[in-house]
Coordinates of C-alpha atoms and ligand atoms in Angstrom, one line a residue:
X15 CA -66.0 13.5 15.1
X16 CA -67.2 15.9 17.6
X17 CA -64.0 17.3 20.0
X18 CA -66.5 17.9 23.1
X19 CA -67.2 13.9 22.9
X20 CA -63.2 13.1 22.7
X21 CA -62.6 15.8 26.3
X22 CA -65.8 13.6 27.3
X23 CA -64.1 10.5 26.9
X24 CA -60.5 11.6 28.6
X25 CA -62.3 13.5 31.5
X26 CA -64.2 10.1 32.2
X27 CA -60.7 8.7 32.5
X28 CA -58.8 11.3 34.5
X29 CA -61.3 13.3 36.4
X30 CA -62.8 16.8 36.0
X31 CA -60.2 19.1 35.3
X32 CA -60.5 21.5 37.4
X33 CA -57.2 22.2 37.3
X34 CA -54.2 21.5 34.6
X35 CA -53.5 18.1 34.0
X36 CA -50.1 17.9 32.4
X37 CA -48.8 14.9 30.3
X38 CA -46.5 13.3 32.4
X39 CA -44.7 14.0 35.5
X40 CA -42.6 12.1 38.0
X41 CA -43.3 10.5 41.2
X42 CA -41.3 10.7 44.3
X43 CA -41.4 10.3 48.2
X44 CA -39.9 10.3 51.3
X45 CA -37.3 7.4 49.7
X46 CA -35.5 9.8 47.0
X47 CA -35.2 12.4 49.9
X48 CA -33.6 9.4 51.9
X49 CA -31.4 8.1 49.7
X50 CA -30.3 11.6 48.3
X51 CA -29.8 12.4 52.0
X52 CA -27.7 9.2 52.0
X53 CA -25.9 10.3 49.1
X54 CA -24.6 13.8 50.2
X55 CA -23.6 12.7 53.6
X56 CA -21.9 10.2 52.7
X57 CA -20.2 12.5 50.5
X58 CA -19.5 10.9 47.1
X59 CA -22.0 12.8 45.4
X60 CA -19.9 13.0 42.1
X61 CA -19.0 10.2 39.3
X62 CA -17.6 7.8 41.7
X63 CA -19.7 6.4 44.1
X64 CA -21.6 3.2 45.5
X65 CA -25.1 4.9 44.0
X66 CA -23.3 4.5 40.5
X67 CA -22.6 0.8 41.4
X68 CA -25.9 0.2 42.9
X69 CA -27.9 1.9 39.8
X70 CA -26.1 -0.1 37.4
X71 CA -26.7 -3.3 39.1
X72 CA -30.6 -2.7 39.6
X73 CA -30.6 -1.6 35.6
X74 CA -28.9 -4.5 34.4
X75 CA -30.8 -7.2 36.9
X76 CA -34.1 -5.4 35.9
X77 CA -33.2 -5.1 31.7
X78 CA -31.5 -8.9 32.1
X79 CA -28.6 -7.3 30.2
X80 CA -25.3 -7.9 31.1
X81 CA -24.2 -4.8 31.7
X82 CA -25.4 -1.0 32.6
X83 CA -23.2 2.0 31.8
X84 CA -24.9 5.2 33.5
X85 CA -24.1 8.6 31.7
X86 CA -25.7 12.2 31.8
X87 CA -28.7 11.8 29.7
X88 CA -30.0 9.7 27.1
X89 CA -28.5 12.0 23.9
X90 CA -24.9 11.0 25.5
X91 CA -25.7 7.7 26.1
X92 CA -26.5 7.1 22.8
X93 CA -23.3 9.4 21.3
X94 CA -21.4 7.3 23.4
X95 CA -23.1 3.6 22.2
X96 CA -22.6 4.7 18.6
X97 CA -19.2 5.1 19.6
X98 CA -18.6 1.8 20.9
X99 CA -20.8 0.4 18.2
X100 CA -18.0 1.0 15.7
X101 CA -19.7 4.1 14.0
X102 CA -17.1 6.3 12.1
X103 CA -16.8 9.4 11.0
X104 CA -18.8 10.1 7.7
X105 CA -20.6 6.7 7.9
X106 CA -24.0 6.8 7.4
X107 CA -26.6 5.7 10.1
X108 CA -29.8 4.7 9.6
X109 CA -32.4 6.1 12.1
X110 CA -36.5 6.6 12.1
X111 CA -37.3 10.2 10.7
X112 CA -40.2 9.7 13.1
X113 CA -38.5 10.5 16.8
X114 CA -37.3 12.9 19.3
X115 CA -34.1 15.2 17.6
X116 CA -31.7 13.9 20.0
X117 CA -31.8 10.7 17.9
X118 CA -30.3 12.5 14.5
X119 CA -27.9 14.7 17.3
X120 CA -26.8 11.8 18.7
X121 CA -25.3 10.7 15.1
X122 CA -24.0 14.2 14.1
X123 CA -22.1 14.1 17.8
X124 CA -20.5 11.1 16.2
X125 CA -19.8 12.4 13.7
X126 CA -21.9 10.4 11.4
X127 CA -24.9 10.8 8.6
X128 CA -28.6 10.2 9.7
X129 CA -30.5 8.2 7.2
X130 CA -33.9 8.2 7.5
X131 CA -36.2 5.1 7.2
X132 CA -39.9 5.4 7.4
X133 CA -42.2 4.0 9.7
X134 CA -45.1 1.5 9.6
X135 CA -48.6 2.6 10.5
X136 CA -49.8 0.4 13.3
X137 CA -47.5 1.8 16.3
X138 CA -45.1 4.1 14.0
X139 CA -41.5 2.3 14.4
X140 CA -39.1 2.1 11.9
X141 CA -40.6 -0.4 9.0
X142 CA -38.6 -3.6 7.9
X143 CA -40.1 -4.1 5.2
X144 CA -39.7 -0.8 3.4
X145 CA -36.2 -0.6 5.0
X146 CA -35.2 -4.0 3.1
X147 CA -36.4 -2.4 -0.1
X148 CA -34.9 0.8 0.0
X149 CA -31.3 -1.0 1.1
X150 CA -31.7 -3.2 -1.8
X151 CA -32.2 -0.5 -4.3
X152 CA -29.9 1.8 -2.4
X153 CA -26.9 -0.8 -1.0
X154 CA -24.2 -2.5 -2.3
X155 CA -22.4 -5.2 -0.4
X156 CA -18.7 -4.8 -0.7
X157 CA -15.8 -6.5 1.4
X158 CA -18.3 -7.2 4.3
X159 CA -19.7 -3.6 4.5
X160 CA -22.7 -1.8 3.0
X161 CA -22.0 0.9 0.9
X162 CA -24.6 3.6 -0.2
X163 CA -23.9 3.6 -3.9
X164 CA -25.5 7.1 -4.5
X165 CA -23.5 8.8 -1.5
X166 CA -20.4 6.4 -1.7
X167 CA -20.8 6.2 2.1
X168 CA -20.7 3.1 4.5
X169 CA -23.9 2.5 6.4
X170 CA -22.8 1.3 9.8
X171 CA -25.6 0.7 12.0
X172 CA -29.4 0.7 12.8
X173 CA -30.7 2.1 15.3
X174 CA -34.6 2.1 15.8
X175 CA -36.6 3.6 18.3
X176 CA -39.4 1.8 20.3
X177 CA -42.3 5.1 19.9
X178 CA -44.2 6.3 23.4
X179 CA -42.7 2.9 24.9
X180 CA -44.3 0.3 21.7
X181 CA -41.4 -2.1 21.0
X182 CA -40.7 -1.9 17.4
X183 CA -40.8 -5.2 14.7
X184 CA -37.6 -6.6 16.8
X185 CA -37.8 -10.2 14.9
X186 CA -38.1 -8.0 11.6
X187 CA -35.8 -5.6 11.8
X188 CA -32.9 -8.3 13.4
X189 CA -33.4 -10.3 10.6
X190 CA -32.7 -7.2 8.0
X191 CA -29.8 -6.0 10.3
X192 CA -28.3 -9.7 10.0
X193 CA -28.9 -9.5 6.0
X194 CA -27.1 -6.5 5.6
X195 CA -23.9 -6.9 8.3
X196 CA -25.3 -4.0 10.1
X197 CA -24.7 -3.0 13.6
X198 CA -28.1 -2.4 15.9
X199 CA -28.2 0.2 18.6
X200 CA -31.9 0.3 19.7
X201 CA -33.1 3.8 20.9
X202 CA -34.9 2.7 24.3
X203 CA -35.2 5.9 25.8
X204 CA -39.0 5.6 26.0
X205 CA -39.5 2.2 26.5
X206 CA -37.6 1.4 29.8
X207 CA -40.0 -1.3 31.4
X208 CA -41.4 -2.6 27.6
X209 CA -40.5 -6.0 26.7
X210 CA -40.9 -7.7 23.3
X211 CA -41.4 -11.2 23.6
X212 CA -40.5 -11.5 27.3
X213 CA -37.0 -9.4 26.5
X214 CA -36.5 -6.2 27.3
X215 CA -36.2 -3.8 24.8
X216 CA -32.8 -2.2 24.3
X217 CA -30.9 -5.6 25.0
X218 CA -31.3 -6.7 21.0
X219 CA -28.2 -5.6 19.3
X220 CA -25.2 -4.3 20.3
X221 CA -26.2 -2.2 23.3
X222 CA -29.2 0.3 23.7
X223 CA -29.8 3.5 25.5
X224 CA -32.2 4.3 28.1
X225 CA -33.2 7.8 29.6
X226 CA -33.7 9.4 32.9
X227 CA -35.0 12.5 32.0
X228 CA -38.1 14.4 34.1
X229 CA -40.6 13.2 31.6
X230 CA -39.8 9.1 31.7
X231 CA -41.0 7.0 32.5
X232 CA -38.9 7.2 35.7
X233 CA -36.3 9.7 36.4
X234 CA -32.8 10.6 38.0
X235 CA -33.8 14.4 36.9
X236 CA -31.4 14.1 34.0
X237 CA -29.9 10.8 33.4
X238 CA -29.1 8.1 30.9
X239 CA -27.9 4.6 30.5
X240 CA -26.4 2.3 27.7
X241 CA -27.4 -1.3 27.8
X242 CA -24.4 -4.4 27.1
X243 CA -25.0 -8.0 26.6
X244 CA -20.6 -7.7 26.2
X245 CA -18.6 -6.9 29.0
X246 CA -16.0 -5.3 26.9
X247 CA -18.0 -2.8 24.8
X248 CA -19.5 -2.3 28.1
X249 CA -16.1 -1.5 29.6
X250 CA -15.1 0.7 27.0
X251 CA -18.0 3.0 27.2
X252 CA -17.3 3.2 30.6
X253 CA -13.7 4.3 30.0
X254 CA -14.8 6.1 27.2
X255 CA -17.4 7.8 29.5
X256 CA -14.8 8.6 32.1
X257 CA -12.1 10.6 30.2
X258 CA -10.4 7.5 29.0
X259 CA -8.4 7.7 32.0
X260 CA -6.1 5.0 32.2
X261 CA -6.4 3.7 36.0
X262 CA -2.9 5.0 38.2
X263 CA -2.7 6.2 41.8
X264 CA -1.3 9.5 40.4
X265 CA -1.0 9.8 36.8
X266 CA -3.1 11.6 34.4
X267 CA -2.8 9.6 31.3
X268 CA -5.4 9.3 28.5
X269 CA -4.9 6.6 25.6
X270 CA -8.3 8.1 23.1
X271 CA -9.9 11.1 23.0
X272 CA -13.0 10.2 25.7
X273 CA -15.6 12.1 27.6
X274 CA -17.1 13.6 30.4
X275 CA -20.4 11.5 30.7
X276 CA -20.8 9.8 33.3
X277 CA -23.7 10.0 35.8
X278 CA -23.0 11.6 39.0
X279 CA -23.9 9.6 42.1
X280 CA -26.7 12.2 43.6
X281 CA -28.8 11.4 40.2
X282 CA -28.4 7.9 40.7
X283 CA -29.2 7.8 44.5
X284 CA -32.4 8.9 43.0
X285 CA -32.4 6.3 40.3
X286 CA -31.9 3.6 43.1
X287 CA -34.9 4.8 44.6
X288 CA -37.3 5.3 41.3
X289 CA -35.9 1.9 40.5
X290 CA -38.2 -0.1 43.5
X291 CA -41.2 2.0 42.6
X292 CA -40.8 1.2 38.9
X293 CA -43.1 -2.1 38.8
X294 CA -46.0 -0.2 40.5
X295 CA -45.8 2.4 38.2
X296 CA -45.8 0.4 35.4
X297 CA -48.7 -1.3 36.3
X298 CA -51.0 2.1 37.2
X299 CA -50.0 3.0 33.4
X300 CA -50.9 0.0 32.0
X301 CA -53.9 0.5 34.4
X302 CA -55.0 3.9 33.1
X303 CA -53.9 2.7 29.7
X304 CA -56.9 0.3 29.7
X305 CA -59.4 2.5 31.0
X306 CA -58.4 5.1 28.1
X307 CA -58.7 2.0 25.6
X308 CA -62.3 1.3 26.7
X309 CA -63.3 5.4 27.5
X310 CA -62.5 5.2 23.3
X311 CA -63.7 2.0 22.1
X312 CA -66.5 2.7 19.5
X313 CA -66.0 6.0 18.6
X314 CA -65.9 6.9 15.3
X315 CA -62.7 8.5 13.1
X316 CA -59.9 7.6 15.9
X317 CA -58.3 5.0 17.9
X318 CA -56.5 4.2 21.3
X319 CA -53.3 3.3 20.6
X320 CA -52.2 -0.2 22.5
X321 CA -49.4 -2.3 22.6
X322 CA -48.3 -4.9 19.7
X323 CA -49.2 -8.3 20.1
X324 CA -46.4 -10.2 21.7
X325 CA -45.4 -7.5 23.5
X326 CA -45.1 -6.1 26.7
X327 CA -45.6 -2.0 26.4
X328 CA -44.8 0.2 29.2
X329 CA -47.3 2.6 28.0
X330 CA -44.8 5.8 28.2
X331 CA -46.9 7.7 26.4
X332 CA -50.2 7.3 25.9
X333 CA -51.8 8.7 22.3
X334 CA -54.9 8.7 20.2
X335 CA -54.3 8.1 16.4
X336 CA -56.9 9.7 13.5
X337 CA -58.0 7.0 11.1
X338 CA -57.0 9.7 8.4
X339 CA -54.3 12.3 8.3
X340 CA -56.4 15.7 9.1
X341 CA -54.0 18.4 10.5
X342 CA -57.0 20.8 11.3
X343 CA -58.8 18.8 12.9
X344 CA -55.5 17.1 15.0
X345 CA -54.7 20.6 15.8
X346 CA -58.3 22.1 16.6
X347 CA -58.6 18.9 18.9
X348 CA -55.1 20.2 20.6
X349 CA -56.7 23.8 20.8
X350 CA -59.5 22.7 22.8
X351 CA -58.5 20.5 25.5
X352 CA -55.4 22.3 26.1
X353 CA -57.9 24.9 26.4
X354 CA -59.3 22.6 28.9
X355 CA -56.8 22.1 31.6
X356 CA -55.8 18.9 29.6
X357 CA -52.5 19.0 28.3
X358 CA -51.7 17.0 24.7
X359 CA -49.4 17.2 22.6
X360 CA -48.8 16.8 18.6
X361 CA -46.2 14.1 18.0
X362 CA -42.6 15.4 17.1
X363 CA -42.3 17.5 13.3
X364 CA -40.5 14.6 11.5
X365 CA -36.6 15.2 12.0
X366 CA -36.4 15.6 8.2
X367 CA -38.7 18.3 8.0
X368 CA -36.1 20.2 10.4
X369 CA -33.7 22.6 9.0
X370 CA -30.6 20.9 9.9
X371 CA -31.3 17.7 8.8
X372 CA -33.4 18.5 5.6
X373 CA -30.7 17.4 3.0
X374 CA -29.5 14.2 4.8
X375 CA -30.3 11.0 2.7
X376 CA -34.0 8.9 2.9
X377 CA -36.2 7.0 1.5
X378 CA -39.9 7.4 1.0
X379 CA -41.5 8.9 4.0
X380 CA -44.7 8.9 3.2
X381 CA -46.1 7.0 6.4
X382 CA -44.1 9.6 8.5
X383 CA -45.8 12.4 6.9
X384 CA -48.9 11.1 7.1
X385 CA -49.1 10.1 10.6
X386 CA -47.5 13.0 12.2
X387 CA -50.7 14.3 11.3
X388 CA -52.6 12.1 13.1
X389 CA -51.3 11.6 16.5
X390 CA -52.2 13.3 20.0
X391 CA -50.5 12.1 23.3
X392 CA -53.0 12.7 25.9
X393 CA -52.0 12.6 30.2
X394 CA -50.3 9.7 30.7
X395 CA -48.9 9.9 34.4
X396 CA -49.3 7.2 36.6
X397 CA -51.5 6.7 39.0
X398 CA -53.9 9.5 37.3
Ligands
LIG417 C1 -35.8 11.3 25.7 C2 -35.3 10.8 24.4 C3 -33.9 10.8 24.1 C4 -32.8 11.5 24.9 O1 -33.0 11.6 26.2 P1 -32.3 12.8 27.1 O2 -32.1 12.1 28.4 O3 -33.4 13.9 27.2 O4 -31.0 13.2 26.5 C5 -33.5 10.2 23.0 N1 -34.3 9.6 22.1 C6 -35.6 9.6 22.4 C7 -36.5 8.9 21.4 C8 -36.2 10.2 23.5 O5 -37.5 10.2 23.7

């Protein structure tokens, strides 16, 4: 495979280069300014606010979930839905070694274990199959929980993560999570706007988290939300999010130890606004999306990456995949069209390849491994 031909291919897509192209940024006009003008004057730029209101009511019309509780970022959003979720201190959590580290943080914050599950190879989310094999080798039912009888641990919950927007093996994985009595907490922090069978990812389990952050797919400049189908989990992240504070016209009493995560208004004055643009920005990546598929179709030793059947991707982040694992020539393919003006970028080291999380319990990760040596994100903004 010649690298000149795969810079061919992308230029043909977004244009000649002249000057940097990065991977993704955000898109804004005169209606953030607005409503962030809006916002400060009408001077509830903090936690309480009508933006907060109005945010959570677009997220939860737009997700169909019940509920939307807005917090910081994503990495708090999902602290706090683990929370919710019932996860305990010392329990054990099983997560994809293949994501972003704010997925095994997120389960330290809480106290918790990560347990890492492998991934399958056609759009890299966490693989039912393998993680219905490893749990009956590894689990033991006892007294409705699932114990891991090498550890001695309870594993509490699932939470996958749907990969550069691609809804994971929902139907799959449910059906494991319902085996085993295990909690689901879906990591949609990439995948706001991706739908698997005509539902919105994140609205699966017991809540899921979504994030705001300047690379998004939309933004609030640092943001996150948590995703209820139950009005009372819901309500309790929300307390939870808000120092546990219970509700008095003077008193300052708190009733569990709780945080301080929620979104301030200004970021979600500028939700409110990214939320009317979202549609027509998902359709200019799914746009761009397809004319990357056909710029690739036919060349040898790679593929476009697209979404899985039945499913509706939002195209976060848009990749190319090696048929073979070849980390010399992923990374000389890196060198020269970053060299280019065209930003890419490796997929994340897997999370138990990191320091911190090195002795933490897994299974086989074999498929990780392997295809963290194959994947490039290439510029994925909309309207490129
Ligand atoms: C972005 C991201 C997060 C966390 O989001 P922040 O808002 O940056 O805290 C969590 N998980 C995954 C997979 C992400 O990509």
């Amino acid at each position: 495979m010649d690298n000149i031909l795969i810079i061919d291919r992308i230029k043909s897509v977004i244009g000649s280069c002249d000057q940097f192209t990065p991977l993704h940024i955000p898109i804004f006009d005169d209606r953030e300014v607005e409503l962030l003008s809006e916002c400060v004057e009408s001077n509830f730029v903090s936690s309480v606010g009508a933006f907060c209101d109005r945010f959570e009511t677009a997220l939860a019309e737009y997700t169909g979930a019940k509920r939307a509780v807005l917090c910081v970022n994503g990495t708090s959003a999902l602290h706090l839905a683990l929370r919710v979720a019932g996860v305990e201190s010392n329990d054990e959590v099983l997560i994809p070694s293949l994501s972003f580290v704010a997925t095994a943080n997120a389960v330290r914050y809480a106290g918790a274990i990560p347990h890492f599950v492998d991934c399958e190879r056609d759009h890299f989310g966490m693989d039912p199959l393998k993680l219905r094999e490893h749990l009956q080798t590894i689990g033991e039912s006892r007294d409705g929980l699932l114990y891991n009888r090498e550890t001695g641990r309870v594993i509490r919950c699932v939470v996958p993560m749907h990969a550069f927007g691609h809804p994971v093996l929902l139907k799959e994985l449910t059906s494991v999570v319902n085996e085993y009595s295990l909690k689901l907490v879906e990591d949609a922090a990439e995948s706001l706007g991706s739908f698997y069978e005509g539902k919105h990812t994140g609205t699966f389990g017991e809540c899921g988290i979504l994030s705001f952050n300047g690379n998004k797919v939309m933004t609030t400049g640092g943001g996150g939300a948590i995703l209820f189908n139950d009005e009372q989990l819901a309500d309790h992240a929300k307390y939870l999010s808000t120092t546990a504070k219970r509700p008095h016209k003077w008193e300052f009493y708190h009733d569990e130890m709780g945080y301080n995560y929620r979104m301030p208004a200004l970021n979600a004055a500028m939700g409110c606004a990214q939320m009317e643009k979202l549609p027509k920005m998902l359709e200019q990546k799914r746009a761009l999306a397809s004319r990357y598929e056909q710029a690739f179709a036919g060349l040898d030793g790679l593929r476009f990456l697209t979404e899985p059947s039945n499913c509706q991707s939002n195209y976060w982040l848009n990749a190319i995949v090696l048929d073979e694992p070849n980390l010399e020539q992923r990374d000389a393919i890196l060198e020269a069209t970053n060299s280019q003006n065209i930003m890419t970028r490796p997929v994340w080291t897997p999370l138990h390849l990191l320091p911190m999380y090195a002795d933490c319990p897994r299974m086989d990760l074999s498929a990780t491994e392997e295809v963290a040596q194959r994947i490039i994100n290439i510029p994925s903004t909309a309207g490129l």
